């Protein structure tokens, strides 16, 4: 199941104004200092995807990932989109910060 809040839908409507509406993929972004996190990108539907039609938009999620992650919630806060799911991701380490260590205390 994918839930999209009204504030997230409003932002997506604004983004697509004057553009062709294409599917929105929800996936794990593996990179960055903060560790893995959920992300969204425009993409094409694949046979391995679960498809969710919500408020005129198509959200696609890999079926195997969806089994582990459901439910997924997409929200929009003052600082951007926030995606949550049942998977608890590690917060990464501080190697991009000034300490350069995952073990600093």
Short mmCIF file of N, CA and C in Angstrom, two decimals:
data_model
loop_
_atom_site.label_atom_id
_atom_site.label_comp_id
_atom_site.label_asym_id
_atom_site.label_seq_id
_atom_site.Cartn_x
_atom_site.Cartn_y
_atom_site.Cartn_z
N UNK A 1 0.82 -1.18 0.00
CA UNK A 1 0.00 0.00 0.00
C UNK A 1 0.87 1.25 0.00
N UNK A 2 0.49 2.23 -0.77
CA UNK A 2 1.15 3.53 -0.80
C UNK A 2 0.12 4.58 -0.43
N UNK A 3 0.48 5.43 0.52
CA UNK A 3 -0.37 6.56 0.91
C UNK A 3 0.35 7.84 0.53
N UNK A 4 -0.37 8.76 -0.10
CA UNK A 4 0.19 10.05 -0.49
C UNK A 4 -0.68 11.13 0.14
N UNK A 5 -0.07 11.98 0.96
CA UNK A 5 -0.84 13.03 1.63
C UNK A 5 -1.27 14.11 0.63
N UNK A 6 -2.23 14.91 1.05
CA UNK A 6 -2.72 16.00 0.21
C UNK A 6 -1.60 17.00 -0.09
N UNK A 7 -0.75 17.28 0.90
CA UNK A 7 0.33 18.25 0.66
C UNK A 7 1.34 17.71 -0.36
N UNK A 8 1.61 16.40 -0.33
CA UNK A 8 2.51 15.80 -1.32
C UNK A 8 1.86 15.84 -2.70
N UNK A 9 0.59 15.50 -2.77
CA UNK A 9 -0.11 15.54 -4.06
C UNK A 9 -0.10 16.94 -4.64
N UNK A 10 -0.33 17.94 -3.81
CA UNK A 10 -0.30 19.33 -4.29
C UNK A 10 1.05 19.69 -4.91
N UNK A 11 2.13 19.26 -4.31
CA UNK A 11 3.47 19.54 -4.85
C UNK A 11 3.70 18.80 -6.16
N UNK A 12 3.21 17.58 -6.25
CA UNK A 12 3.36 16.80 -7.47
C UNK A 12 2.54 17.42 -8.60
N UNK A 13 1.34 17.89 -8.28
CA UNK A 13 0.51 18.59 -9.27
C UNK A 13 1.27 19.81 -9.80
N UNK A 14 1.87 20.59 -8.91
CA UNK A 14 2.64 21.77 -9.32
C UNK A 14 3.81 21.39 -10.22
N UNK A 15 4.51 20.32 -9.86
CA UNK A 15 5.66 19.87 -10.64
C UNK A 15 5.26 19.52 -12.07
N UNK A 16 4.15 18.84 -12.23
CA UNK A 16 3.75 18.35 -13.56
C UNK A 16 2.97 19.37 -14.39
N UNK A 17 2.70 20.56 -13.87
CA UNK A 17 1.98 21.56 -14.66
C UNK A 17 2.72 21.83 -15.96
N UNK A 18 2.02 21.63 -17.09
CA UNK A 18 2.61 21.87 -18.39
C UNK A 18 3.55 20.78 -18.87
N UNK A 19 3.66 19.69 -18.11
CA UNK A 19 4.55 18.57 -18.47
C UNK A 19 3.73 17.30 -18.66
N UNK A 20 4.30 16.38 -19.39
CA UNK A 20 3.68 15.06 -19.53
C UNK A 20 3.77 14.34 -18.19
N UNK A 21 2.66 13.74 -17.76
CA UNK A 21 2.65 13.00 -16.50
C UNK A 21 3.18 11.59 -16.76
N UNK A 22 4.22 11.22 -16.05
CA UNK A 22 4.83 9.90 -16.17
C UNK A 22 4.84 9.25 -14.78
N UNK A 23 5.04 7.93 -14.73
CA UNK A 23 5.06 7.24 -13.43
C UNK A 23 6.17 7.75 -12.51
N UNK A 24 5.87 7.68 -11.22
CA UNK A 24 6.81 8.10 -10.18
C UNK A 24 7.26 6.85 -9.44
N UNK A 25 8.56 6.56 -9.51
CA UNK A 25 9.11 5.38 -8.84
C UNK A 25 9.52 5.74 -7.41
N UNK A 26 9.16 4.87 -6.47
CA UNK A 26 9.62 4.96 -5.09
C UNK A 26 10.64 3.84 -4.92
N UNK A 27 11.83 4.19 -4.43
CA UNK A 27 12.92 3.21 -4.37
C UNK A 27 13.88 3.54 -3.23
N UNK A 28 14.82 2.63 -2.96
CA UNK A 28 15.86 2.88 -1.96
C UNK A 28 17.02 3.58 -2.64
N UNK A 29 17.38 4.74 -2.10
CA UNK A 29 18.58 5.46 -2.54
C UNK A 29 19.70 5.01 -1.61
N UNK A 30 20.65 4.26 -2.14
CA UNK A 30 21.71 3.65 -1.33
C UNK A 30 22.83 4.60 -0.95
N UNK A 31 22.99 5.73 -1.65
CA UNK A 31 24.16 6.56 -1.45
C UNK A 31 23.99 7.62 -0.39
N UNK A 32 25.10 8.31 -0.12
CA UNK A 32 25.08 9.44 0.78
C UNK A 32 25.58 9.13 2.17
N UNK A 33 25.91 10.17 2.88
CA UNK A 33 26.45 10.04 4.24
C UNK A 33 25.40 9.57 5.23
N UNK A 34 24.15 9.85 4.96
CA UNK A 34 23.09 9.51 5.90
C UNK A 34 22.65 8.07 5.81
N UNK A 35 23.26 7.27 4.95
CA UNK A 35 22.85 5.89 4.77
C UNK A 35 21.69 5.79 3.80
N UNK A 36 21.14 4.59 3.63
CA UNK A 36 20.05 4.42 2.67
C UNK A 36 18.79 5.16 3.11
N UNK A 37 18.01 5.57 2.12
CA UNK A 37 16.75 6.26 2.39
C UNK A 37 15.82 6.05 1.21
N UNK A 38 14.55 6.31 1.41
CA UNK A 38 13.60 6.23 0.30
C UNK A 38 13.71 7.48 -0.55
N UNK A 39 13.49 7.31 -1.84
CA UNK A 39 13.55 8.43 -2.77
C UNK A 39 12.49 8.22 -3.85
N UNK A 40 12.27 9.27 -4.64
CA UNK A 40 11.34 9.21 -5.76
C UNK A 40 12.04 9.71 -7.01
N UNK A 41 11.68 9.12 -8.15
CA UNK A 41 12.22 9.56 -9.44
C UNK A 41 11.20 9.21 -10.52
N UNK A 42 11.26 9.92 -11.61
CA UNK A 42 10.40 9.62 -12.75
C UNK A 42 10.99 8.41 -13.47
N UNK A 43 10.14 7.46 -13.85
CA UNK A 43 10.65 6.22 -14.43
C UNK A 43 9.54 5.55 -15.24
N UNK A 44 9.91 4.49 -15.94
CA UNK A 44 8.95 3.69 -16.69
C UNK A 44 8.55 2.47 -15.87
N UNK A 45 7.30 2.07 -16.02
CA UNK A 45 6.80 0.89 -15.33
C UNK A 45 7.45 -0.36 -15.89
N UNK A 46 7.77 -1.32 -14.99
CA UNK A 46 8.34 -2.61 -15.36
C UNK A 46 7.39 -3.72 -14.93
N UNK A 47 7.58 -4.89 -15.49
CA UNK A 47 6.72 -6.03 -15.12
C UNK A 47 6.94 -6.46 -13.68
N UNK A 48 8.05 -6.06 -13.08
CA UNK A 48 8.36 -6.43 -11.70
C UNK A 48 7.85 -5.40 -10.69
N UNK A 49 7.00 -4.47 -11.13
CA UNK A 49 6.52 -3.40 -10.26
C UNK A 49 5.10 -3.63 -9.77
N UNK A 50 4.84 -3.18 -8.54
CA UNK A 50 3.48 -2.96 -8.08
C UNK A 50 3.11 -1.56 -8.53
N UNK A 51 1.86 -1.37 -8.92
CA UNK A 51 1.42 -0.08 -9.47
C UNK A 51 0.27 0.44 -8.62
N UNK A 52 0.36 1.72 -8.25
CA UNK A 52 -0.66 2.37 -7.43
C UNK A 52 -1.12 3.64 -8.14
N UNK A 53 -2.40 3.72 -8.46
CA UNK A 53 -2.98 4.91 -9.08
C UNK A 53 -3.60 5.74 -7.96
N UNK A 54 -3.04 6.93 -7.72
CA UNK A 54 -3.49 7.77 -6.62
C UNK A 54 -3.65 9.20 -7.11
N UNK A 55 -4.86 9.72 -7.03
CA UNK A 55 -5.14 11.12 -7.39
C UNK A 55 -4.63 11.50 -8.78
N UNK A 56 -4.76 10.58 -9.73
CA UNK A 56 -4.36 10.88 -11.11
C UNK A 56 -2.90 10.65 -11.42
N UNK A 57 -2.14 10.15 -10.46
CA UNK A 57 -0.72 9.87 -10.67
C UNK A 57 -0.45 8.39 -10.47
N UNK A 58 0.55 7.87 -11.18
CA UNK A 58 0.93 6.47 -11.07
C UNK A 58 2.22 6.37 -10.28
N UNK A 59 2.17 5.62 -9.17
CA UNK A 59 3.35 5.37 -8.35
C UNK A 59 3.74 3.92 -8.57
N UNK A 60 5.02 3.68 -8.79
CA UNK A 60 5.51 2.33 -9.04
C UNK A 60 6.57 1.97 -8.01
N UNK A 61 6.50 0.71 -7.55
CA UNK A 61 7.43 0.21 -6.54
C UNK A 61 7.76 -1.23 -6.90
N UNK A 62 9.03 -1.58 -6.87
CA UNK A 62 9.43 -2.96 -7.12
C UNK A 62 8.66 -3.89 -6.17
N UNK A 63 8.09 -4.97 -6.71
CA UNK A 63 7.25 -5.88 -5.93
C UNK A 63 7.99 -6.47 -4.73
N UNK A 64 9.24 -6.92 -4.93
CA UNK A 64 9.99 -7.51 -3.83
C UNK A 64 10.28 -6.49 -2.74
N UNK A 65 10.64 -5.28 -3.14
CA UNK A 65 10.87 -4.22 -2.16
C UNK A 65 9.58 -3.88 -1.42
N UNK A 66 8.48 -3.83 -2.15
CA UNK A 66 7.19 -3.46 -1.54
C UNK A 66 6.79 -4.44 -0.45
N UNK A 67 7.07 -5.73 -0.65
CA UNK A 67 6.73 -6.73 0.36
C UNK A 67 7.40 -6.43 1.69
N UNK A 68 8.63 -5.92 1.66
CA UNK A 68 9.37 -5.60 2.88
C UNK A 68 9.00 -4.22 3.42
N UNK A 69 8.67 -3.30 2.54
CA UNK A 69 8.54 -1.89 2.92
C UNK A 69 7.13 -1.46 3.31
N UNK A 70 6.12 -2.17 2.85
CA UNK A 70 4.75 -1.68 3.01
C UNK A 70 4.37 -1.51 4.47
N UNK A 71 3.60 -0.52 4.79
CA UNK A 71 3.08 0.54 3.92
C UNK A 71 4.12 1.64 3.70
N UNK A 72 3.99 2.33 2.58
CA UNK A 72 4.85 3.48 2.26
C UNK A 72 3.98 4.73 2.32
N UNK A 73 4.51 5.76 2.96
CA UNK A 73 3.79 7.04 3.04
C UNK A 73 4.64 8.14 2.43
N UNK A 74 4.03 8.92 1.54
CA UNK A 74 4.69 10.06 0.91
C UNK A 74 4.04 11.33 1.45
N UNK A 75 4.85 12.21 2.03
CA UNK A 75 4.34 13.46 2.58
C UNK A 75 5.21 14.60 2.06
N UNK A 76 4.74 15.82 2.21
CA UNK A 76 5.53 16.99 1.86
C UNK A 76 5.54 17.93 3.05
N UNK A 77 6.75 18.25 3.52
CA UNK A 77 6.97 19.14 4.65
C UNK A 77 7.64 20.41 4.14
N UNK A 78 7.77 21.43 4.98
CA UNK A 78 8.40 22.67 4.52
C UNK A 78 9.79 22.49 3.90
N UNK A 79 10.52 21.45 4.32
CA UNK A 79 11.87 21.24 3.77
C UNK A 79 11.92 20.20 2.65
N UNK A 80 10.77 19.74 2.16
CA UNK A 80 10.75 18.82 1.03
C UNK A 80 9.94 17.56 1.29
N UNK A 81 10.05 16.62 0.36
CA UNK A 81 9.31 15.37 0.48
C UNK A 81 9.89 14.52 1.60
N UNK A 82 8.99 13.80 2.29
CA UNK A 82 9.39 12.87 3.34
C UNK A 82 8.72 11.55 3.03
N UNK A 83 9.51 10.50 2.89
CA UNK A 83 8.99 9.18 2.59
C UNK A 83 9.29 8.26 3.76
N UNK A 84 8.27 7.53 4.20
CA UNK A 84 8.42 6.59 5.31
C UNK A 84 7.93 5.22 4.87
N UNK A 85 8.50 4.19 5.51
CA UNK A 85 8.04 2.82 5.26
C UNK A 85 8.33 1.98 6.49
N UNK A 86 7.98 0.70 6.42
CA UNK A 86 8.16 -0.20 7.55
C UNK A 86 9.62 -0.55 7.81
N UNK A 87 10.49 -0.36 6.83
CA UNK A 87 11.91 -0.66 7.00
C UNK A 87 12.58 0.46 7.77
N UNK A 88 13.35 0.11 8.78
CA UNK A 88 14.12 1.10 9.53
C UNK A 88 15.55 1.10 8.99
N UNK A 89 15.92 2.19 8.37
CA UNK A 89 17.25 2.31 7.77
C UNK A 89 18.25 2.80 8.81
N UNK A 90 19.51 2.37 8.67
CA UNK A 90 20.56 2.89 9.54
C UNK A 90 20.81 4.34 9.16
N UNK A 91 21.35 5.09 10.10
CA UNK A 91 21.57 6.52 9.84
C UNK A 91 22.93 6.79 9.22
N UNK A 92 23.67 5.75 8.88
CA UNK A 92 24.99 5.98 8.28
C UNK A 92 25.99 6.35 9.35
N UNK A 93 27.06 7.00 8.95
CA UNK A 93 28.07 7.43 9.90
C UNK A 93 28.48 8.85 9.58
N UNK A 94 29.41 9.36 10.33
CA UNK A 94 29.80 10.76 10.18
C UNK A 94 31.03 10.94 9.30
N UNK A 95 31.29 10.00 8.40
CA UNK A 95 32.52 10.09 7.60
C UNK A 95 32.56 11.32 6.71
N UNK A 96 31.40 11.91 6.41
CA UNK A 96 31.41 13.13 5.60
C UNK A 96 31.53 14.37 6.48
N UNK A 97 31.43 14.19 7.77
CA UNK A 97 31.54 15.31 8.69
C UNK A 97 32.98 15.57 9.06
N UNK A 98 33.17 16.32 10.10
CA UNK A 98 34.53 16.70 10.49
C UNK A 98 35.25 15.63 11.26
N UNK A 99 34.53 14.68 11.89
CA UNK A 99 35.23 13.68 12.69
C UNK A 99 35.79 12.56 11.83
N UNK A 100 35.17 12.26 10.70
CA UNK A 100 35.69 11.24 9.80
C UNK A 100 35.61 9.84 10.36
N UNK A 101 34.75 9.60 11.35
CA UNK A 101 34.69 8.30 11.97
C UNK A 101 33.26 7.89 12.25
N UNK A 102 32.99 6.59 12.14
CA UNK A 102 31.68 6.08 12.52
C UNK A 102 31.64 5.77 14.01
N UNK A 103 32.76 5.85 14.67
CA UNK A 103 32.84 5.44 16.07
C UNK A 103 33.13 6.60 17.01
N UNK A 104 32.91 7.81 16.59
CA UNK A 104 33.26 8.94 17.45
C UNK A 104 32.26 9.08 18.59
N UNK A 105 32.75 9.27 19.78
CA UNK A 105 31.93 9.53 20.98
C UNK A 105 32.66 10.48 21.87
#
